């Protein structure tokens, strides 16, 4: 939001200068620049935080889910393995 606000304010000041021919107030320019750069900085910190969070979760090597119970169905027929010798007639 800060980046969009700063960019919007900068575009407004640019449009005002181009179409109306007025001069840009330096204080408004500084505010727009400060908003834009603050937004970029917060965005970069958020990206680094997401990356570090994923690294932390991966470093714990925990399973994605845990099973409370494990059910096995009875085998009605034995499981056959298919080898190369059995595959060719």
CSV table of N, CA and C in Angstrom, one decimal:
chain,number,residue,atom,x,y,z
A,1,UNK,N,0.8,-1.2,0.0
A,1,UNK,CA,0.0,0.0,0.0
A,1,UNK,C,0.9,1.3,0.0
A,2,UNK,N,2.0,1.2,0.7
A,2,UNK,CA,2.8,2.4,0.8
A,2,UNK,C,3.5,2.6,-0.6
A,3,UNK,N,3.9,1.6,-1.2
A,3,UNK,CA,4.5,1.7,-2.5
A,3,UNK,C,3.5,2.2,-3.6
A,4,UNK,N,2.3,1.7,-3.5
A,4,UNK,CA,1.3,2.2,-4.4
A,4,UNK,C,0.9,3.6,-4.2
A,5,UNK,N,0.8,4.0,-2.9
A,5,UNK,CA,0.5,5.4,-2.5
A,5,UNK,C,1.6,6.3,-3.0
A,6,UNK,N,2.8,5.9,-2.8
A,6,UNK,CA,3.9,6.8,-3.2
A,6,UNK,C,4.0,6.9,-4.8
A,7,UNK,N,3.8,5.8,-5.4
A,7,UNK,CA,3.8,5.8,-6.9
A,7,UNK,C,2.6,6.6,-7.4
A,8,UNK,N,1.5,6.5,-6.8
A,8,UNK,CA,0.3,7.2,-7.2
A,8,UNK,C,0.5,8.7,-7.0
A,9,UNK,N,1.1,9.1,-5.9
A,9,UNK,CA,1.4,10.5,-5.6
A,9,UNK,C,2.4,11.0,-6.6
A,10,UNK,N,3.4,10.2,-6.9
A,10,UNK,CA,4.4,10.7,-7.9
A,10,UNK,C,3.8,10.9,-9.2
A,11,UNK,N,2.9,9.9,-9.6
A,11,UNK,CA,2.3,10.1,-10.9
A,11,UNK,C,1.3,11.3,-11.0
A,12,UNK,N,0.7,11.6,-9.8
A,12,UNK,CA,-0.2,12.7,-9.7
A,12,UNK,C,0.7,14.0,-9.9
A,13,UNK,N,1.8,14.1,-9.2
A,13,UNK,CA,2.6,15.2,-9.3
A,13,UNK,C,3.2,15.4,-10.7
A,14,UNK,N,3.6,14.3,-11.3
A,14,UNK,CA,4.1,14.4,-12.7
A,14,UNK,C,3.0,14.8,-13.7
A,15,UNK,N,1.8,14.3,-13.5
A,15,UNK,CA,0.7,14.7,-14.4
A,15,UNK,C,0.3,16.2,-14.2
A,16,UNK,N,0.3,16.6,-12.9
A,16,UNK,CA,0.0,18.0,-12.6
A,16,UNK,C,1.1,18.9,-13.3
A,17,UNK,N,2.3,18.5,-13.2
A,17,UNK,CA,3.4,19.3,-13.8
A,17,UNK,C,3.3,19.4,-15.3
A,18,UNK,N,3.0,18.2,-16.0
A,18,UNK,CA,3.0,18.2,-17.4
A,18,UNK,C,1.7,18.9,-18.0
A,19,UNK,N,0.6,18.5,-17.4
A,19,UNK,CA,-0.7,19.1,-18.0
A,19,UNK,C,-1.0,20.5,-17.6
A,20,UNK,N,-0.8,20.8,-16.3
A,20,UNK,CA,-1.1,22.1,-15.8
A,20,UNK,C,0.0,23.1,-15.9
A,21,UNK,N,1.2,22.6,-16.0
A,21,UNK,CA,2.4,23.4,-16.2
A,21,UNK,C,2.8,24.0,-14.9
A,22,UNK,N,2.4,23.5,-13.8
A,22,UNK,CA,2.8,24.1,-12.5
A,22,UNK,C,4.1,23.5,-12.0
A,23,UNK,N,4.6,24.0,-11.0
A,23,UNK,CA,5.9,23.5,-10.4
A,23,UNK,C,5.6,22.5,-9.3
A,24,UNK,N,6.5,21.6,-9.1
A,24,UNK,CA,6.3,20.6,-8.1
A,24,UNK,C,6.9,21.1,-6.7
A,25,UNK,N,6.1,20.9,-5.7
A,25,UNK,CA,6.5,21.3,-4.4
A,25,UNK,C,7.5,20.2,-3.9
A,26,UNK,N,8.7,20.7,-3.4
A,26,UNK,CA,9.7,19.7,-3.0
A,26,UNK,C,9.3,18.9,-1.8
A,27,UNK,N,8.4,19.5,-0.9
A,27,UNK,CA,8.0,18.7,0.2
A,27,UNK,C,7.1,17.5,-0.2
A,28,UNK,N,6.2,17.8,-1.2
A,28,UNK,CA,5.3,16.7,-1.7
A,28,UNK,C,6.2,15.7,-2.5
A,29,UNK,N,7.2,16.1,-3.1
A,29,UNK,CA,8.1,15.2,-3.8
A,29,UNK,C,8.8,14.3,-2.8
A,30,UNK,N,9.3,14.9,-1.8
A,30,UNK,CA,9.9,14.1,-0.7
A,30,UNK,C,9.0,13.1,0.0
A,31,UNK,N,7.7,13.5,0.2
A,31,UNK,CA,6.8,12.6,0.8
A,31,UNK,C,6.5,11.4,-0.2
A,32,UNK,N,6.3,11.7,-1.4
A,32,UNK,CA,6.0,10.6,-2.4
A,32,UNK,C,7.2,9.7,-2.5
A,33,UNK,N,8.4,10.2,-2.5
A,33,UNK,CA,9.6,9.4,-2.6
A,33,UNK,C,9.8,8.6,-1.3
A,34,UNK,N,9.5,9.2,-0.2
A,34,UNK,CA,9.6,8.4,1.1
A,34,UNK,C,8.6,7.3,1.2
A,35,UNK,N,7.4,7.6,0.7
A,35,UNK,CA,6.4,6.5,0.7
A,35,UNK,C,6.7,5.4,-0.2
A,36,UNK,N,7.2,5.7,-1.4
A,36,UNK,CA,7.6,4.7,-2.3
A,36,UNK,C,8.7,3.8,-1.8
A,37,UNK,N,9.8,4.5,-1.3
A,37,UNK,CA,10.9,3.7,-0.9
A,37,UNK,C,10.6,2.9,0.4
A,38,UNK,N,9.8,3.4,1.3
A,38,UNK,CA,9.4,2.7,2.5
A,38,UNK,C,8.6,1.5,2.1
A,39,UNK,N,7.7,1.6,1.1
A,39,UNK,CA,7.0,0.4,0.7
A,39,UNK,C,7.9,-0.6,0.0
A,40,UNK,N,8.8,-0.2,-0.7
A,40,UNK,CA,9.8,-1.2,-1.3
A,40,UNK,C,10.6,-1.9,-0.2
A,41,UNK,N,11.0,-1.1,0.8
A,41,UNK,CA,11.8,-1.7,1.8
A,41,UNK,C,10.9,-2.8,2.6
A,42,UNK,N,9.7,-2.4,2.9
A,42,UNK,CA,8.8,-3.4,3.6
A,42,UNK,C,8.5,-4.6,2.8
A,43,UNK,N,8.4,-4.4,1.5
A,43,UNK,CA,8.2,-5.6,0.6
A,43,UNK,C,9.4,-6.5,0.6
A,44,UNK,N,10.6,-5.9,0.5
A,44,UNK,CA,11.8,-6.7,0.6
A,44,UNK,C,12.0,-7.4,1.9
A,45,UNK,N,11.6,-6.8,3.0
A,45,UNK,CA,11.7,-7.5,4.3
A,45,UNK,C,10.7,-8.6,4.4
A,46,UNK,N,9.5,-8.4,3.8
A,46,UNK,CA,8.5,-9.5,3.8
A,46,UNK,C,9.0,-10.7,2.9
A,47,UNK,N,9.6,-10.5,1.8
A,47,UNK,CA,10.1,-11.5,1.0
A,47,UNK,C,11.2,-12.3,1.7
A,48,UNK,N,12.1,-11.6,2.4
A,48,UNK,CA,13.2,-12.2,3.1
A,48,UNK,C,12.6,-13.0,4.3
A,49,UNK,N,11.6,-12.5,4.9
A,49,UNK,CA,10.9,-13.2,6.0
A,49,UNK,C,10.3,-14.5,5.6
A,50,UNK,N,9.6,-14.5,4.4
A,50,UNK,CA,9.0,-15.7,3.9
A,50,UNK,C,10.1,-16.7,3.6
A,51,UNK,N,11.2,-16.3,3.0
A,51,UNK,CA,12.3,-17.2,2.7
A,51,UNK,C,12.9,-17.8,3.9
A,52,UNK,N,13.1,-17.0,4.9
A,52,UNK,CA,13.7,-17.5,6.2
A,52,UNK,C,12.7,-18.5,6.9
A,53,UNK,N,11.4,-18.2,6.8
A,53,UNK,CA,10.4,-19.1,7.4
A,53,UNK,C,10.4,-20.4,6.7
A,54,UNK,N,10.5,-20.4,5.4
A,54,UNK,CA,10.5,-21.7,4.7
A,54,UNK,C,11.8,-22.5,5.1
A,55,UNK,N,12.9,-21.8,5.2
A,55,UNK,CA,14.1,-22.5,5.6
A,55,UNK,C,14.0,-23.1,7.0
A,56,UNK,N,13.4,-22.3,7.9
A,56,UNK,CA,13.3,-22.8,9.3
A,56,UNK,C,12.4,-24.1,9.3
A,57,UNK,N,11.3,-24.1,8.6
A,57,UNK,CA,10.4,-25.2,8.6
A,57,UNK,C,11.1,-26.4,7.9
A,58,UNK,N,11.8,-26.2,6.9
A,58,UNK,CA,12.5,-27.3,6.2
A,58,UNK,C,13.7,-27.8,7.1
A,59,UNK,N,14.3,-27.0,7.9
A,59,UNK,CA,15.4,-27.5,8.7
A,59,UNK,C,15.0,-28.3,9.9
A,60,UNK,N,13.7,-28.2,10.3
A,60,UNK,CA,13.2,-29.0,11.4
A,60,UNK,C,13.0,-30.5,10.9
A,61,UNK,N,12.8,-30.7,9.6
A,61,UNK,CA,12.6,-32.0,9.0
A,61,UNK,C,11.5,-32.8,9.7
A,62,UNK,N,10.4,-32.1,9.9
A,62,UNK,CA,9.2,-32.7,10.4
A,62,UNK,C,8.3,-33.2,9.3
A,63,UNK,N,7.6,-34.2,9.5
A,63,UNK,CA,6.7,-34.7,8.4
A,63,UNK,C,5.6,-33.6,8.2
A,64,UNK,N,5.0,-33.7,7.0
A,64,UNK,CA,3.9,-32.7,6.7
A,64,UNK,C,2.7,-33.0,7.5
A,65,UNK,N,2.4,-34.3,7.8
A,65,UNK,CA,1.3,-34.6,8.6
A,65,UNK,C,1.6,-35.8,9.5
A,66,UNK,N,0.8,-36.0,10.5
A,66,UNK,CA,1.0,-37.2,11.4
A,66,UNK,C,-0.3,-38.0,11.3
A,67,UNK,N,-0.1,-39.3,11.4
A,67,UNK,CA,-1.2,-40.3,11.4
A,67,UNK,C,-1.5,-40.7,12.8
A,68,UNK,N,-2.8,-40.6,13.2
A,68,UNK,CA,-3.2,-41.1,14.5
A,68,UNK,C,-3.4,-42.7,14.5
A,69,UNK,N,-3.9,-43.2,13.4
A,69,UNK,CA,-4.1,-44.6,13.3
A,69,UNK,C,-3.7,-45.1,11.9
A,70,UNK,N,-3.3,-46.3,11.9
A,70,UNK,CA,-2.9,-46.9,10.6
A,70,UNK,C,-3.7,-48.1,10.4
A,71,UNK,N,-4.5,-48.2,9.3
A,71,UNK,CA,-5.3,-49.3,9.0
A,71,UNK,C,-4.7,-50.1,7.8
A,72,UNK,N,-4.7,-51.4,7.9
A,72,UNK,CA,-4.2,-52.2,6.8
A,72,UNK,C,-5.4,-53.1,6.4
A,73,UNK,N,-5.6,-53.1,5.1
A,73,UNK,CA,-6.6,-54.0,4.6
A,73,UNK,C,-6.0,-55.4,4.4
A,74,UNK,N,-6.8,-56.4,4.6
A,74,UNK,CA,-6.3,-57.8,4.5
A,74,UNK,C,-6.1,-58.0,3.0
A,75,UNK,N,-5.0,-58.7,2.7
A,75,UNK,CA,-4.6,-59.0,1.3
A,75,UNK,C,-5.4,-60.2,0.8
A,76,UNK,N,-6.2,-60.0,-0.2
A,76,UNK,CA,-7.0,-61.1,-0.8
A,76,UNK,C,-6.1,-61.9,-1.7
A,77,UNK,N,-5.1,-61.3,-2.3
A,77,UNK,CA,-4.2,-62.0,-3.2
A,77,UNK,C,-2.8,-61.5,-2.9
A,78,UNK,N,-1.8,-62.3,-3.1
A,78,UNK,CA,-0.4,-61.8,-2.8
A,78,UNK,C,0.0,-60.8,-3.9
A,79,UNK,N,0.8,-59.9,-3.5
A,79,UNK,CA,1.3,-58.9,-4.4
A,79,UNK,C,2.4,-59.5,-5.2
A,80,UNK,N,2.3,-59.4,-6.5
A,80,UNK,CA,3.3,-60.0,-7.4
A,80,UNK,C,4.2,-58.9,-7.9
A,81,UNK,N,5.5,-59.2,-8.0
A,81,UNK,CA,6.4,-58.2,-8.6
A,81,UNK,C,6.6,-58.6,-10.0
A,82,UNK,N,6.7,-57.7,-10.9
A,82,UNK,CA,6.9,-58.0,-12.3
A,82,UNK,C,8.3,-57.7,-12.7
A,83,UNK,N,9.0,-58.7,-13.0
A,83,UNK,CA,10.4,-58.5,-13.4
A,83,UNK,C,10.5,-58.6,-14.9
A,84,UNK,N,11.7,-58.3,-15.5
A,84,UNK,CA,11.9,-58.4,-16.9
A,84,UNK,C,11.7,-59.8,-17.5
A,85,UNK,N,12.1,-60.8,-16.7
A,85,UNK,CA,12.0,-62.1,-17.2
A,85,UNK,C,10.5,-62.6,-17.2
A,86,UNK,N,9.7,-62.1,-16.3
A,86,UNK,CA,8.3,-62.5,-16.3
A,86,UNK,C,7.5,-61.7,-17.3
A,87,UNK,N,8.0,-60.6,-17.7
A,87,UNK,CA,7.3,-59.8,-18.6
A,87,UNK,C,7.3,-60.3,-20.1
A,88,UNK,N,8.4,-60.9,-20.4
A,88,UNK,CA,8.6,-61.4,-21.8
A,88,UNK,C,8.1,-62.9,-21.8
A,89,UNK,N,7.3,-63.2,-22.8
A,89,UNK,CA,6.9,-64.7,-23.0
A,89,UNK,C,7.9,-65.6,-23.5
